[in-house]
Short mmCIF file of N, CA and C in Angstrom, two decimals:
data_model
loop_
_atom_site.label_atom_id
_atom_site.label_comp_id
_atom_site.label_asym_id
_atom_site.label_seq_id
_atom_site.Cartn_x
_atom_site.Cartn_y
_atom_site.Cartn_z
N UNK A 1 0.95 -0.98 0.05
CA UNK A 1 0.16 0.19 -0.01
C UNK A 1 0.93 1.18 -0.07
N UNK A 2 0.58 2.22 -1.07
CA UNK A 2 1.72 3.10 -1.43
C UNK A 2 0.64 4.77 -0.35
N UNK A 3 1.17 5.78 0.05
CA UNK A 3 0.92 6.45 0.56
C UNK A 3 0.32 7.40 -0.18
N UNK A 4 -0.92 8.31 -0.67
CA UNK A 4 -1.48 9.21 -1.76
C UNK A 4 -2.21 10.18 -0.60
N UNK A 5 -1.30 11.36 -0.68
CA UNK A 5 -1.88 12.93 0.17
C UNK A 5 -2.67 13.24 -0.91
N UNK A 6 -4.09 13.26 -0.25
CA UNK A 6 -5.34 13.41 -0.64
C UNK A 6 -5.51 15.08 -1.18
N UNK A 7 -4.53 16.08 -0.49
CA UNK A 7 -4.55 17.08 -0.63
C UNK A 7 -3.32 18.02 -1.53
N UNK A 8 -2.73 16.52 -1.83
CA UNK A 8 -1.39 17.07 -3.18
C UNK A 8 -1.72 18.18 -4.06
N UNK A 9 -2.69 18.33 -4.67
CA UNK A 9 -2.78 18.77 -5.65
C UNK A 9 -3.10 20.94 -5.52
N UNK A 10 -4.02 20.55 -4.15
CA UNK A 10 -4.21 21.78 -3.27
C UNK A 10 -2.45 22.21 -2.65
N UNK A 11 -1.98 21.21 -2.35
CA UNK A 11 -0.27 21.87 -1.74
C UNK A 11 0.32 22.60 -3.26
N UNK A 12 0.54 21.75 -3.96
CA UNK A 12 0.88 22.39 -5.77
C UNK A 12 0.85 23.99 -5.81
N UNK A 13 -0.57 24.06 -5.18
CA UNK A 13 -1.29 25.16 -6.07
C UNK A 13 -0.43 26.45 -5.26
N UNK A 14 -0.75 26.06 -3.68
CA UNK A 14 -0.21 26.50 -2.81
C UNK A 14 1.25 27.23 -2.82
N UNK A 15 1.53 26.24 -3.32
CA UNK A 15 3.40 26.20 -3.64
C UNK A 15 3.53 27.32 -4.61
N UNK A 16 2.89 26.85 -5.59
CA UNK A 16 2.67 27.75 -6.75
C UNK A 16 2.77 29.46 -6.63
N UNK A 17 1.83 29.43 -6.16
CA UNK A 17 0.77 31.04 -5.37
C UNK A 17 2.02 31.32 -4.35
N UNK A 18 2.53 30.84 -3.62
CA UNK A 18 3.92 31.70 -3.05
C UNK A 18 5.00 31.80 -3.34
N UNK A 19 5.06 31.23 -4.50
CA UNK A 19 6.40 31.24 -5.68
C UNK A 19 5.91 32.67 -6.71
N UNK A 20 4.84 32.97 -6.85
CA UNK A 20 4.17 34.03 -7.48
C UNK A 20 4.80 35.18 -7.24
N UNK A 21 4.15 34.93 -5.10
CA UNK A 21 4.30 35.98 -4.38
C UNK A 21 5.49 36.57 -4.41
N UNK A 22 6.25 35.36 -4.46
CA UNK A 22 8.04 36.13 -4.25
C UNK A 22 8.43 36.83 -5.42
N UNK A 23 7.86 36.36 -6.46
CA UNK A 23 8.45 36.82 -7.89
C UNK A 23 8.41 38.15 -7.62
N UNK A 24 6.76 38.49 -7.16
CA UNK A 24 6.10 39.96 -7.36
C UNK A 24 6.87 40.52 -6.47
N UNK A 25 7.10 40.42 -5.45
CA UNK A 25 7.80 41.21 -4.51
C UNK A 25 9.34 41.42 -5.03
N UNK A 26 9.88 40.61 -5.27
CA UNK A 26 11.30 40.31 -6.05
C UNK A 26 11.29 41.93 -7.13
N UNK A 27 10.23 41.75 -7.77
CA UNK A 27 9.82 43.31 -8.52
C UNK A 27 9.88 44.32 -7.87
N UNK A 28 8.99 44.26 -7.16
CA UNK A 28 8.71 45.44 -6.10
C UNK A 28 10.10 46.17 -6.17
N UNK A 29 10.82 44.96 -5.28
CA UNK A 29 12.39 45.54 -4.96
C UNK A 29 13.49 46.02 -5.81
N UNK A 30 13.11 45.33 -7.11
CA UNK A 30 14.31 45.93 -8.26
C UNK A 30 13.40 47.27 -8.85
N UNK A 31 12.03 47.32 -8.56
CA UNK A 31 11.43 49.02 -9.40
C UNK A 31 12.44 49.78 -8.19
N UNK A 32 12.07 49.56 -6.78
CA UNK A 32 12.77 50.34 -5.67
C UNK A 32 13.86 50.92 -5.88
N UNK A 33 15.23 49.65 -6.30
CA UNK A 33 16.49 50.11 -6.39
C UNK A 33 16.62 50.92 -7.24
N UNK A 34 15.92 50.94 -8.40
CA UNK A 34 15.99 51.48 -9.66
C UNK A 34 15.78 53.16 -9.39
N UNK A 35 14.60 52.89 -8.74
CA UNK A 35 14.14 54.68 -8.45
C UNK A 35 15.17 55.05 -7.55
N UNK A 36 15.54 54.32 -6.75
CA UNK A 36 16.93 55.20 -5.70
C UNK A 36 17.75 55.46 -6.80
N UNK A 37 18.70 54.61 -7.38
CA UNK A 37 19.42 54.79 -8.46
C UNK A 37 19.47 55.72 -9.38
N UNK A 38 18.19 56.55 -9.60
CA UNK A 38 17.59 57.69 -10.62
C UNK A 38 18.01 58.75 -10.02
N UNK A 39 17.10 58.63 -8.11
CA UNK A 39 17.53 59.74 -7.52
C UNK A 39 18.78 59.73 -7.27
N UNK A 40 19.64 59.35 -7.45
CA UNK A 40 21.16 59.13 -7.17
C UNK A 40 21.58 59.96 -8.40
N UNK A 41 20.93 59.64 -9.41
CA UNK A 41 21.89 60.48 -10.67
C UNK A 41 21.46 61.81 -10.68
N UNK A 42 20.37 61.70 -10.45
CA UNK A 42 19.78 63.60 -10.63
C UNK A 42 20.00 63.98 -9.51
N UNK A 43 20.68 63.62 -8.20
CA UNK A 43 21.19 64.54 -7.22
C UNK A 43 22.50 64.71 -7.78
N UNK A 44 23.46 63.90 -8.48
CA UNK A 44 25.01 63.93 -8.94
C UNK A 44 24.75 65.03 -10.22
N UNK A 45 23.80 64.84 -10.64
CA UNK A 45 23.85 66.18 -11.72
C UNK A 45 23.27 67.27 -11.60
N UNK A 46 22.25 67.81 -10.49
CA UNK A 46 22.34 68.60 -9.66
C UNK A 46 23.65 69.54 -9.40
N UNK A 47 24.42 68.58 -8.32
CA UNK A 47 25.40 68.70 -8.10
C UNK A 47 26.59 69.25 -8.79
N UNK A 48 26.79 68.22 -10.00
CA UNK A 48 27.91 69.03 -11.23
C UNK A 48 27.29 70.33 -11.66
N UNK A 49 26.07 70.49 -11.75
CA UNK A 49 25.63 71.67 -12.21
C UNK A 49 26.34 72.97 -11.40
N UNK A 50 25.53 72.81 -10.38
CA UNK A 50 26.40 73.65 -9.59
C UNK A 50 27.76 74.14 -9.33
N UNK A 51 28.75 72.81 -9.33
CA UNK A 51 29.76 73.17 -9.39
C UNK A 51 30.36 73.62 -10.60
N UNK A 52 29.65 73.11 -11.64
CA UNK A 52 30.01 73.81 -12.76
C UNK A 52 29.85 75.54 -13.12
N UNK A 53 28.75 75.92 -12.60
CA UNK A 53 28.81 77.42 -12.59
C UNK A 53 29.18 78.02 -11.33
N UNK A 54 29.77 77.63 -10.57
CA UNK A 54 30.31 78.03 -9.38
C UNK A 54 31.96 78.31 -9.84
N UNK A 55 32.18 77.18 -10.89
CA UNK A 55 33.69 77.46 -11.07
C UNK A 55 33.93 78.51 -12.64
N UNK A 56 32.52 79.17 -12.76
CA UNK A 56 33.00 79.64 -14.01
C UNK A 56 33.42 81.14 -13.30
N UNK A 57 34.14 81.49 -14.22
CA UNK A 57 34.16 83.12 -13.64
C UNK A 57 33.06 84.22 -13.58
N UNK A 58 32.89 84.04 -14.81
CA UNK A 58 31.39 84.63 -15.55
C UNK A 58 31.03 84.06 -16.17
N UNK A 59 29.19 84.37 -15.60
CA UNK A 59 28.11 83.37 -16.16
C UNK A 59 27.33 84.65 -16.82
N UNK A 60 26.64 84.44 -18.32
CA UNK A 60 25.70 85.04 -18.51
C UNK A 60 24.31 85.13 -17.61
N UNK A 61 23.52 86.06 -17.68
CA UNK A 61 22.27 85.84 -17.22
C UNK A 61 21.42 84.85 -17.74
N UNK A 62 21.65 84.82 -19.14
CA UNK A 62 20.44 83.73 -19.76
C UNK A 62 21.28 82.55 -19.65
N UNK A 63 22.09 82.40 -19.20
CA UNK A 63 22.45 80.87 -19.09
C UNK A 63 22.64 80.54 -17.85
N UNK A 64 22.36 81.65 -16.82
CA UNK A 64 21.90 81.12 -15.41
C UNK A 64 20.18 80.77 -15.25
N UNK A 65 19.63 81.96 -16.53
CA UNK A 65 18.20 81.60 -15.98
C UNK A 65 17.87 80.80 -16.90
N UNK A 66 18.62 79.76 -17.70
CA UNK A 66 18.42 78.10 -18.38
C UNK A 66 18.84 77.70 -17.33
N UNK A 67 20.02 77.70 -16.64
CA UNK A 67 20.45 76.33 -15.64
C UNK A 67 19.40 76.19 -14.62
N UNK A 68 18.89 77.91 -13.97
CA UNK A 68 17.94 77.46 -12.90
C UNK A 68 16.85 76.31 -13.29
N UNK A 69 16.34 77.10 -14.69
CA UNK A 69 14.86 76.14 -14.85
C UNK A 69 15.04 74.81 -15.08
N UNK A 70 16.86 74.40 -15.92
CA UNK A 70 17.30 72.43 -15.89
C UNK A 70 16.67 72.18 -14.20
N UNK A 71 17.69 72.66 -13.38
CA UNK A 71 18.03 72.62 -12.05
C UNK A 71 16.41 72.25 -11.19
N UNK A 72 15.02 72.97 -11.43
CA UNK A 72 14.05 72.63 -11.16
C UNK A 72 13.03 72.27 -12.16
N UNK A 73 13.63 71.32 -12.99
CA UNK A 73 13.04 70.26 -13.90
C UNK A 73 13.64 69.24 -13.14
N UNK A 74 14.93 69.62 -12.99
CA UNK A 74 15.28 68.03 -12.55
C UNK A 74 15.25 67.64 -10.54
N UNK A 75 14.93 68.93 -9.90
CA UNK A 75 13.88 68.58 -8.85
C UNK A 75 12.77 68.25 -8.71
N UNK A 76 11.64 68.65 -10.16
CA UNK A 76 10.46 68.04 -10.17
C UNK A 76 10.52 66.49 -10.55
N UNK A 77 11.36 65.81 -11.25
CA UNK A 77 11.54 64.90 -11.67
C UNK A 77 12.44 64.27 -10.35
N UNK A 78 12.83 64.60 -9.54
CA UNK A 78 13.53 63.86 -8.58
C UNK A 78 12.02 63.30 -7.44
N UNK A 79 11.24 64.77 -7.38
CA UNK A 79 9.94 64.42 -6.97
C UNK A 79 8.78 63.34 -6.96
N UNK A 80 9.25 63.35 -8.22
CA UNK A 80 8.11 62.15 -8.94
C UNK A 80 8.81 60.99 -8.49
N UNK A 81 10.51 60.70 -8.52
CA UNK A 81 10.61 59.71 -8.72
C UNK A 81 10.59 59.46 -6.66
N UNK A 82 10.53 60.30 -5.77
CA UNK A 82 10.32 60.06 -4.70
C UNK A 82 8.71 59.57 -4.30
N UNK A 83 7.85 59.83 -4.92
CA UNK A 83 6.40 59.63 -5.03
C UNK A 83 6.09 58.58 -5.00
N UNK A 84 6.46 57.97 -6.34
CA UNK A 84 7.36 56.85 -6.86
C UNK A 84 7.46 55.77 -5.96
N UNK A 85 8.97 56.28 -5.27
CA UNK A 85 9.30 55.23 -4.37
C UNK A 85 8.70 54.97 -2.84
N UNK A 86 7.48 56.16 -2.85
CA UNK A 86 6.64 55.72 -1.83
C UNK A 86 5.21 54.92 -1.60
N UNK A 87 5.64 54.63 -3.33
CA UNK A 87 4.18 54.10 -3.66
C UNK A 87 4.55 52.89 -3.38
N UNK A 88 5.83 52.64 -4.08
CA UNK A 88 6.17 51.49 -4.45
C UNK A 88 6.75 50.68 -2.62
N UNK A 89 6.72 51.12 -1.80
CA UNK A 89 7.22 50.72 -0.23
C UNK A 89 6.33 50.25 -0.03
N UNK A 90 5.11 51.07 -0.17
CA UNK A 90 4.03 51.01 0.13
C UNK A 90 3.19 49.38 -0.53
N UNK A 91 3.44 49.39 -1.46
CA UNK A 91 3.27 47.92 -2.66
C UNK A 91 3.87 47.30 -1.80
N UNK A 92 5.19 47.20 -1.74
CA UNK A 92 5.81 46.42 -1.05
C UNK A 92 5.76 45.63 -0.14
N UNK A 93 5.17 46.51 1.16
CA UNK A 93 4.63 46.06 2.68
C UNK A 93 3.41 45.03 2.31
N UNK A 94 2.57 45.60 1.36
CA UNK A 94 1.57 45.06 0.82
C UNK A 94 1.90 43.05 0.51
N UNK A 95 2.91 43.44 -0.62
CA UNK A 95 3.16 42.19 -1.47
C UNK A 95 4.06 41.13 -0.02
N UNK A 96 4.79 41.83 0.70
CA UNK A 96 5.48 41.08 1.62
C UNK A 96 4.31 40.85 2.66
N UNK A 97 2.93 41.46 3.03
CA UNK A 97 2.04 40.42 3.94
C UNK A 97 1.45 39.52 3.02
N UNK A 98 1.31 39.54 1.82
CA UNK A 98 0.58 38.20 1.01
C UNK A 98 1.35 37.36 0.71
N UNK A 99 2.65 37.68 0.72
CA UNK A 99 3.97 36.48 0.67
C UNK A 99 3.95 36.08 2.38
N UNK A 100 3.47 36.62 3.16
CA UNK A 100 3.46 35.72 4.75
C UNK A 100 2.14 34.56 4.54
N UNK A 101 0.86 35.47 3.92
CA UNK A 101 -0.32 34.38 3.97
C UNK A 101 -0.03 33.49 3.02
N UNK A 102 0.72 33.63 2.26
CA UNK A 102 1.17 32.30 1.50
C UNK A 102 2.16 31.48 2.18
N UNK A 103 3.19 31.85 2.38
CA UNK A 103 3.81 30.69 3.19
C UNK A 103 3.21 30.11 4.02
N UNK A 104 2.14 30.73 5.05
CA UNK A 104 1.67 30.35 6.44
C UNK A 104 0.26 29.10 5.51
N UNK A 105 -0.09 29.46 4.66
CA UNK A 105 -1.22 28.51 3.64
C UNK A 105 -0.60 27.02 3.68
N UNK A 106 0.93 27.16 2.46
CA UNK A 106 1.58 26.53 1.76
C UNK A 106 2.19 25.80 3.03
N UNK A 107 2.77 26.22 4.38
CA UNK A 107 3.27 25.12 5.81
C UNK A 107 2.11 24.28 6.02
N UNK A 108 1.03 25.35 6.02
CA UNK A 108 -0.33 24.20 6.70
C UNK A 108 -0.93 23.22 5.95
N UNK A 109 -0.56 23.50 4.73
CA UNK A 109 -0.44 22.35 3.92
C UNK A 109 0.56 20.61 4.09
N UNK A 110 1.91 21.35 4.43
CA UNK A 110 2.61 20.68 4.51
C UNK A 110 2.82 20.02 5.83
N UNK A 111 2.10 20.60 6.59
CA UNK A 111 1.76 20.04 8.39
C UNK A 111 0.76 18.98 7.68
N UNK A 112 -0.61 19.57 7.66
CA UNK A 112 -1.42 18.32 7.00
C UNK A 112 -0.78 16.77 6.54
N UNK A 113 0.06 17.08 5.54
CA UNK A 113 0.46 15.64 4.81
C UNK A 113 1.22 15.18 5.83
N UNK A 114 2.09 15.97 6.39
CA UNK A 114 3.13 15.25 7.76
C UNK A 114 1.98 14.37 8.71
N UNK A 115 1.19 14.94 8.94
CA UNK A 115 -0.18 14.37 9.79
C UNK A 115 -0.25 13.06 9.40
N UNK A 116 -0.61 13.60 7.97
CA UNK A 116 -1.52 12.34 7.39
C UNK A 116 -0.81 11.06 7.30
N UNK A 117 0.67 11.39 6.72
CA UNK A 117 1.44 10.57 6.67
C UNK A 117 1.90 9.90 8.44
N UNK A 118 2.11 10.25 9.16
CA UNK A 118 2.47 9.79 10.20
C UNK A 118 0.89 8.58 10.19
N UNK A 119 -0.28 9.23 10.81
CA UNK A 119 -1.59 8.27 10.55
C UNK A 119 -1.56 7.45 9.66
N UNK A 120 -0.85 7.30 8.36
CA UNK A 120 -1.01 6.06 7.34
C UNK A 120 0.20 5.34 7.97
N UNK A 121 1.39 5.65 8.40
CA UNK A 121 2.20 4.61 8.75
C UNK A 121 1.66 3.85 10.06
N UNK A 122 1.02 4.66 10.69
CA UNK A 122 0.56 3.89 12.29
C UNK A 122 -0.20 3.10 11.88
N UNK A 123 -1.46 3.09 10.93
CA UNK A 123 -2.22 2.03 10.10
C UNK A 123 -1.23 1.00 9.59
N UNK A 124 -0.69 1.49 8.61
CA UNK A 124 -0.12 0.37 8.30
C UNK A 124 0.87 -0.93 9.05
N UNK A 125 1.67 -0.13 10.20
CA UNK A 125 2.29 -0.81 10.89
C UNK A 125 1.26 -1.51 11.77
N UNK A 126 -0.15 -0.86 12.10
CA UNK A 126 -0.75 -1.76 12.78
C UNK A 126 -1.10 -3.16 12.02
N UNK A 127 -1.77 -2.73 10.53
CA UNK A 127 -1.96 -3.84 9.72
C UNK A 127 -1.16 -4.97 9.80
N UNK A 128 -0.04 -4.51 9.00
CA UNK A 128 0.87 -5.48 9.07
C UNK A 128 1.49 -6.15 10.26
N UNK A 129 1.18 -5.32 11.97
CA UNK A 129 0.93 -6.49 12.93
C UNK A 129 0.38 -7.40 13.12
N UNK A 130 -1.17 -7.14 12.40
CA UNK A 130 -2.23 -7.80 12.47
C UNK A 130 -1.69 -9.11 11.78
N UNK A 131 -1.11 -8.89 10.30
CA UNK A 131 -1.21 -9.81 9.25
C UNK A 131 0.19 -10.90 9.98
N UNK A 132 1.19 -10.20 10.99
CA UNK A 132 1.96 -11.02 10.94
C UNK A 132 1.60 -11.91 12.50
N UNK A 133 0.61 -11.34 13.26
CA UNK A 133 0.28 -11.98 14.31
C UNK A 133 -0.66 -13.29 14.12
N UNK A 134 -1.22 -13.11 12.97
CA UNK A 134 -2.35 -14.31 11.91
C UNK A 134 -1.21 -15.04 11.41
N UNK A 135 -0.47 -15.08 11.04
CA UNK A 135 0.69 -15.65 10.41
C UNK A 135 1.58 -16.56 11.89
N UNK A 136 1.64 -16.10 12.25
CA UNK A 136 2.33 -16.59 14.01
C UNK A 136 1.02 -17.61 14.39
N UNK A 137 -0.46 -17.05 14.04
CA UNK A 137 -1.07 -18.16 15.34
C UNK A 137 -1.49 -19.33 14.01
N UNK A 138 -1.59 -18.76 12.95
CA UNK A 138 -1.36 -20.26 12.13
C UNK A 138 -0.41 -21.43 12.17
N UNK A 139 0.96 -20.95 12.62
CA UNK A 139 1.76 -21.50 12.56
C UNK A 139 1.69 -22.22 13.93
N UNK A 140 1.75 -21.42 14.86
CA UNK A 140 1.18 -22.23 16.04
C UNK A 140 0.51 -23.41 16.44
N UNK A 141 -0.55 -22.85 15.51
CA UNK A 141 -1.77 -23.74 15.30
C UNK A 141 -1.47 -25.23 14.58
N UNK A 142 -1.08 -25.18 13.35
CA UNK A 142 -0.57 -25.98 12.75
C UNK A 142 0.55 -26.97 13.29
N UNK A 143 1.45 -26.30 14.65
CA UNK A 143 2.59 -27.49 15.10
C UNK A 143 2.46 -28.06 16.54
N UNK A 144 0.61 -27.49 16.44
CA UNK A 144 0.59 -28.49 17.56
C UNK A 144 -0.49 -29.18 17.43
N UNK A 145 -1.41 -29.31 15.71
CA UNK A 145 -2.12 -30.12 16.09
C UNK A 145 -1.59 -31.73 15.70
#
């Protein structure tokens, strides 16, 4: 007699859902890292502009005006990225909660499988012991007659 877990298909589905949640969380983390890198790039560009302007001896007013508008544009882009990061942090927390739930569900089915296996082995051992006892009784009965 072979052990068959009756909820194996559900367990596989739960495992697949857990892996999907892990993948989604990893994607959110990747987007967060990209936003951080983009923000750092914008900060470096802004710093480089300031250093470039301060390093020049004379700067025309039109150049200052143009650089000022460019710096404001970069700051607005940075603000958009920071807002995206805030949204991604919230999304990451939601995905983390979802992953925890999926892991609990999968673990529950693993625990149930272990309990069913233990019950199966106990029943199997009991049936085997009954069979051995019957064989021993038959041999004893034949030997005494």
